[in-house]
C-alpha cells in the first residue's frame, strides 16, 4: 500500500482503556446467540476480524439477537461487521436498545427484522474525515469518501426500499429518527414499547444536528482531553462526525509550524505508548515465559496488538503434536479468561483438559486469585474470602461471567439429556411477544370447487375457529457464594444448573400434559374432548377393538362436509398401560384368536409413548394423536423460537457471591380437536 494511502486511511481515535470492550457475544443455546454492540465501533474496541472469529466459534447457529446501543465509529470496521452479519445464514433480529447512529445504524441494516423502542433513536449521515496534503491528495481523499458513501447507501437502500437520491438527501442532512419515524421511513420493521436505557456511552462524538433527547445517552465529557488544534495528521473516513476543538479566542504568537510539530509528536508518542500497552496486555501471564518474543513485538512499531497475539499463539503451538481433537478459544483476545474458563470446564467434565493451559488443576479460589492477578490487581495482604469477593466485583475481572458460562453449559446439558416425550406428538412454534395470539386450525380446508370456463374462482376459508395461545415466563434463581468458591464446590456450577435445565424442560412438559388431563375449553365453547367433537371414545379396556374404534373416529373427522382422513400416529398411555399397549400393537396375530392365526389388523400402526404424569394424575384414559408434523395437535410456542432456557447473571449483587437466573418463555395450547382422541378405560 502506498504511504500516501496509508496516511489517508490512518484512524484518528481517542485512546481508551485497553480493557474496554464494546461488545459481547453469548450463546443462549446450541442454535441461538445474543450479540451486544454497546459502544463505539473500531478504534480501541474489538476488530472486525476478532468479531468474525467469535461468530465463527459459535458454530451452526440458526438465530442471532443483535442488540445495538452505539454512536457509530470506524466505517471500514463497521462495513466488515455489516457484511459478516448480512451473509450469515442465521436469522438476525436487531434490537436498538437506545441509539443506533452512523455506523451503528448501518450494522442494524443487516437484520432480517429490526425492532426499535418508541424512545430509541437512529441517525444516518455522510462519511466524514480529515486530510492534509496537496491538491492531488485532497482530491484522492474526496474520491475515497465518495466510495465509502456508496457502500452506506447500498445498505440503507436494501433495507428501506428508498431510491438512491432519497438516501443521498437524507445522508447529507444528517437525519435523526425517533423509533416511530424510523419504522415509517422503512429503516426499522417493528415499533416496541419504551425501554429504560441504563447504559451511557463513553464517546467524544458530537453531531451537528444532535437532538437534546440523544444527549442522555452519552456520559459527560468535561474531563475528556482536547485534540490539538490545527492538527494536519490524516484521519480515516469515519461514519461518525467528530467536531474539531474550538478555536482559540486570540491568535497565538508562537510559530504555527512548531505548534503543529509538537502536537504531532505528542500524538505519535501517545499512540506508541498505547500500542505497547496493548501488546503487553495481550501477552498476559505469558510475558515472562516468552519475554524475547514480547520484546521483539514491542520494539517493532509495525506490529499491532492483534499481530502480537497471533505471534504468541503461534509460539505456544510450536513443537506440539497435533491430536484428533482441536481446542478453539472463542474469545476477543482474552487469553486469560479463555484459559480460566477452559480449566473450570475440564474439571466439570464439560470439555477435555488442555495440556498447555497454565491454569489446569487450579481450585476455584486459586482461579479467582489468578483472574485478578493477571489483570494487574494487587491482592497481596488480602484473605481468601476478600480475594474471592474482589474477583466477583472488580471492574477488570470477568470471573463471575466465566462461572456463568460454565453454569450455562451445565444447564443446557441437563435440559438436553432429560427424557421428555412431549416433543414426539407436539409441534414447536414461536411468538414475538407476550400478547395473546390466535391460531387457526390449518388441518382443515374445504374441497376445491368446479370452475366453469370463464367463471370466477371463489374464496375458501381455512378452519372455522381460532384457538388462543400466549407466552408466560418460568424461572428460578440460584447463587454461587464465596464460601462455595473457597470450598471448591463444583456442584454449584454443575449439578445445580444441570438440575435447573431438567426442571426447565420438565416445566414445559407439565404444561403439555395439563392440556390433555385438564381438558380445556376450545374456541367453540366446548371442552377439547367432547362427544360433539367426535373425539371422546366409550370407556373400554385397552384392546384391538378399542384402538381400532379410536383410529376410525379420527379418520372420519369432518370439516363441514369434507372427510379429512387424518391418520393417527401416536398412542399415549400411562406407564402402567404401556406393556399392554405394546403387546397389542406388536402382536402378529389377534390375541383373542391366536389359535386360529388371524392377523392382527393394527400391528405396528401406532407408536406407543408413555409418561408417568398420567399415572400421577390417576388419569384412567389413553390418548391417540396425529402426526404433529402434518396436522395441528398441540403447539408448544417459545419466545422468538428460543426453545432452550436462558441463564443470566444478576446485576448489582454484593461481594457475597453471584446470583444467577434461569428462565424460559413458553406457551402451550391445543390447536384442533380433530387430531386427538381420548380413550377412557374402565
PDB file of N, CA, C and O in Angstrom, residues 11 22 63-64 71 75 95 113 120 143 231 291 347 351 410 423 439 459 470 475 532 556 610 612 633 638 642 649 660:
ATOM      1  N   UNK A  11      -6.638   5.824  11.137  1.00  0.00           N
ATOM      2  CA  UNK A  11      -7.734   6.266  12.001  1.00  0.00           C
ATOM      3  C   UNK A  11      -7.255   7.244  13.041  1.00  0.00           C
ATOM      4  O   UNK A  11      -6.145   7.147  13.550  1.00  0.00           O
ATOM      5  N   UNK A  22     -16.524  -3.067  23.598  1.00  0.00           N
ATOM      6  CA  UNK A  22     -17.794  -2.503  23.177  1.00  0.00           C
ATOM      7  C   UNK A  22     -18.756  -3.562  22.724  1.00  0.00           C
ATOM      8  O   UNK A  22     -19.800  -3.251  22.186  1.00  0.00           O
ATOM      9  N   UNK A  63     -30.204 -18.574  14.879  1.00  0.00           N
ATOM     10  CA  UNK A  63     -30.858 -17.301  15.224  1.00  0.00           C
ATOM     11  C   UNK A  63     -29.892 -16.434  16.017  1.00  0.00           C
ATOM     12  O   UNK A  63     -29.233 -16.902  16.943  1.00  0.00           O
ATOM     13  N   UNK A  64     -29.788 -15.159  15.647  1.00  0.00           N
ATOM     14  CA  UNK A  64     -28.955 -14.192  16.353  1.00  0.00           C
ATOM     15  C   UNK A  64     -29.826 -13.006  16.766  1.00  0.00           C
ATOM     16  O   UNK A  64     -30.527 -12.420  15.936  1.00  0.00           O
ATOM     17  N   UNK A  71     -22.837   5.014  19.198  1.00  0.00           N
ATOM     18  CA  UNK A  71     -22.806   6.300  18.485  1.00  0.00           C
ATOM     19  C   UNK A  71     -22.161   6.212  17.108  1.00  0.00           C
ATOM     20  O   UNK A  71     -22.075   7.205  16.407  1.00  0.00           O
ATOM     21  N   UNK A  75     -15.651   3.347   9.797  1.00  0.00           N
ATOM     22  CA  UNK A  75     -16.507   2.900   8.705  1.00  0.00           C
ATOM     23  C   UNK A  75     -16.059   1.562   8.128  1.00  0.00           C
ATOM     24  O   UNK A  75     -16.887   0.720   7.765  1.00  0.00           O
ATOM     25  N   UNK A  95     -32.209  -5.412  17.759  1.00  0.00           N
ATOM     26  CA  UNK A  95     -32.929  -4.666  18.778  1.00  0.00           C
ATOM     27  C   UNK A  95     -32.130  -3.396  19.083  1.00  0.00           C
ATOM     28  O   UNK A  95     -31.022  -3.467  19.606  1.00  0.00           O
ATOM     29  N   UNK A 113     -35.109  -8.636  10.748  1.00  0.00           N
ATOM     30  CA  UNK A 113     -36.164  -7.865  11.398  1.00  0.00           C
ATOM     31  C   UNK A 113     -35.495  -6.893  12.361  1.00  0.00           C
ATOM     32  O   UNK A 113     -34.633  -7.275  13.144  1.00  0.00           O
ATOM     33  N   UNK A 120     -36.127   5.150  21.516  1.00  0.00           N
ATOM     34  CA  UNK A 120     -34.800   4.981  20.927  1.00  0.00           C
ATOM     35  C   UNK A 120     -34.677   5.877  19.690  1.00  0.00           C
ATOM     36  O   UNK A 120     -35.663   6.422  19.188  1.00  0.00           O
ATOM     37  N   UNK A 143     -12.421  11.390  -3.356  1.00  0.00           N
ATOM     38  CA  UNK A 143     -12.900  10.215  -4.088  1.00  0.00           C
ATOM     39  C   UNK A 143     -13.127   9.034  -3.152  1.00  0.00           C
ATOM     40  O   UNK A 143     -14.098   8.279  -3.298  1.00  0.00           O
ATOM     41  N   UNK A 231      -4.286  20.258  13.781  1.00  0.00           N
ATOM     42  CA  UNK A 231      -3.514  19.032  13.573  1.00  0.00           C
ATOM     43  C   UNK A 231      -3.634  18.575  12.134  1.00  0.00           C
ATOM     44  O   UNK A 231      -4.712  18.291  11.648  1.00  0.00           O
ATOM     45  N   UNK A 291       9.486 -13.743  26.995  1.00  0.00           N
ATOM     46  CA  UNK A 291       9.976 -12.367  27.111  1.00  0.00           C
ATOM     47  C   UNK A 291      10.668 -11.896  25.840  1.00  0.00           C
ATOM     48  O   UNK A 291      10.541 -10.736  25.438  1.00  0.00           O
ATOM     49  N   UNK A 347     -12.506 -29.507  34.603  1.00  0.00           N
ATOM     50  CA  UNK A 347     -12.786 -30.108  35.908  1.00  0.00           C
ATOM     51  C   UNK A 347     -14.244 -30.539  36.041  1.00  0.00           C
ATOM     52  O   UNK A 347     -14.549 -31.529  36.719  1.00  0.00           O
ATOM     53  N   UNK A 351     -15.555 -30.393  29.089  1.00  0.00           N
ATOM     54  CA  UNK A 351     -14.586 -30.282  27.997  1.00  0.00           C
ATOM     55  C   UNK A 351     -13.343 -31.074  28.369  1.00  0.00           C
ATOM     56  O   UNK A 351     -13.124 -31.402  29.538  1.00  0.00           O
ATOM     57  N   UNK A 410     -23.683 -26.376  31.746  1.00  0.00           N
ATOM     58  CA  UNK A 410     -24.226 -27.439  32.592  1.00  0.00           C
ATOM     59  C   UNK A 410     -25.745 -27.478  32.517  1.00  0.00           C
ATOM     60  O   UNK A 410     -26.347 -28.549  32.462  1.00  0.00           O
ATOM     61  N   UNK A 423     -42.249 -33.892  22.921  1.00  0.00           N
ATOM     62  CA  UNK A 423     -41.795 -33.434  21.608  1.00  0.00           C
ATOM     63  C   UNK A 423     -42.193 -34.389  20.488  1.00  0.00           C
ATOM     64  O   UNK A 423     -42.152 -34.006  19.304  1.00  0.00           O
ATOM     65  N   UNK A 439     -54.497 -18.919  16.832  1.00  0.00           N
ATOM     66  CA  UNK A 439     -54.059 -19.902  15.859  1.00  0.00           C
ATOM     67  C   UNK A 439     -55.278 -20.501  15.160  1.00  0.00           C
ATOM     68  O   UNK A 439     -56.201 -20.972  15.794  1.00  0.00           O
ATOM     69  N   UNK A 459     -63.488 -17.796  -3.049  1.00  0.00           N
ATOM     70  CA  UNK A 459     -62.600 -17.877  -1.914  1.00  0.00           C
ATOM     71  C   UNK A 459     -63.007 -19.012  -0.976  1.00  0.00           C
ATOM     72  O   UNK A 459     -64.199 -19.248  -0.760  1.00  0.00           O
ATOM     73  N   UNK A 470     -50.688 -17.987  24.414  1.00  0.00           N
ATOM     74  CA  UNK A 470     -49.914 -16.870  24.941  1.00  0.00           C
ATOM     75  C   UNK A 470     -48.711 -17.416  25.702  1.00  0.00           C
ATOM     76  O   UNK A 470     -48.731 -18.529  26.228  1.00  0.00           O
ATOM     77  N   UNK A 475     -39.168 -19.443  35.747  1.00  0.00           N
ATOM     78  CA  UNK A 475     -37.766 -19.310  36.117  1.00  0.00           C
ATOM     79  C   UNK A 475     -37.524 -19.487  37.596  1.00  0.00           C
ATOM     80  O   UNK A 475     -38.447 -19.634  38.402  1.00  0.00           O
ATOM     81  N   UNK A 532     -69.517 -34.127  21.092  1.00  0.00           N
ATOM     82  CA  UNK A 532     -69.841 -33.384  19.874  1.00  0.00           C
ATOM     83  C   UNK A 532     -68.628 -33.218  18.967  1.00  0.00           C
ATOM     84  O   UNK A 532     -68.773 -32.929  17.778  1.00  0.00           O
ATOM     85  N   UNK A 556     -62.472 -40.436  10.326  1.00  0.00           N
ATOM     86  CA  UNK A 556     -63.765 -39.952   9.824  1.00  0.00           C
ATOM     87  C   UNK A 556     -64.072 -38.512  10.233  1.00  0.00           C
ATOM     88  O   UNK A 556     -65.184 -38.040   9.992  1.00  0.00           O
ATOM     89  N   UNK A 610     -45.289 -43.527  26.560  1.00  0.00           N
ATOM     90  CA  UNK A 610     -45.849 -43.480  27.908  1.00  0.00           C
ATOM     91  C   UNK A 610     -45.235 -42.340  28.705  1.00  0.00           C
ATOM     92  O   UNK A 610     -44.121 -41.890  28.422  1.00  0.00           O
ATOM     93  N   UNK A 612     -45.222 -40.870  33.007  1.00  0.00           N
ATOM     94  CA  UNK A 612     -45.652 -41.090  34.384  1.00  0.00           C
ATOM     95  C   UNK A 612     -46.637 -40.033  34.876  1.00  0.00           C
ATOM     96  O   UNK A 612     -47.287 -40.236  35.901  1.00  0.00           O
ATOM     97  N   UNK A 633     -51.877 -30.378  16.310  1.00  0.00           N
ATOM     98  CA  UNK A 633     -52.263 -31.095  17.519  1.00  0.00           C
ATOM     99  C   UNK A 633     -52.172 -30.134  18.708  1.00  0.00           C
ATOM    100  O   UNK A 633     -53.098 -29.394  18.992  1.00  0.00           O
ATOM    101  N   UNK A 638     -42.422 -20.785  21.816  1.00  0.00           N
ATOM    102  CA  UNK A 638     -41.345 -20.159  22.570  1.00  0.00           C
ATOM    103  C   UNK A 638     -41.150 -18.729  22.072  1.00  0.00           C
ATOM    104  O   UNK A 638     -41.478 -18.407  20.929  1.00  0.00           O
ATOM    105  N   UNK A 642     -36.837 -19.512  20.677  1.00  0.00           N
ATOM    106  CA  UNK A 642     -35.744 -19.969  21.540  1.00  0.00           C
ATOM    107  C   UNK A 642     -36.265 -21.043  22.489  1.00  0.00           C
ATOM    108  O   UNK A 642     -36.853 -20.745  23.529  1.00  0.00           O
ATOM    109  N   UNK A 649     -26.693 -13.636  34.625  1.00  0.00           N
ATOM    110  CA  UNK A 649     -26.069 -13.219  35.866  1.00  0.00           C
ATOM    111  C   UNK A 649     -26.771 -11.968  36.357  1.00  0.00           C
ATOM    112  O   UNK A 649     -26.928 -10.990  35.631  1.00  0.00           O
ATOM    113  N   UNK A 660     -27.668 -16.068  39.901  1.00  0.00           N
ATOM    114  CA  UNK A 660     -27.986 -16.374  38.514  1.00  0.00           C
ATOM    115  C   UNK A 660     -29.476 -16.682  38.383  1.00  0.00           C
ATOM    116  O   UNK A 660     -30.093 -17.244  39.293  1.00  0.00           O
TER     117      UNK A 660
END
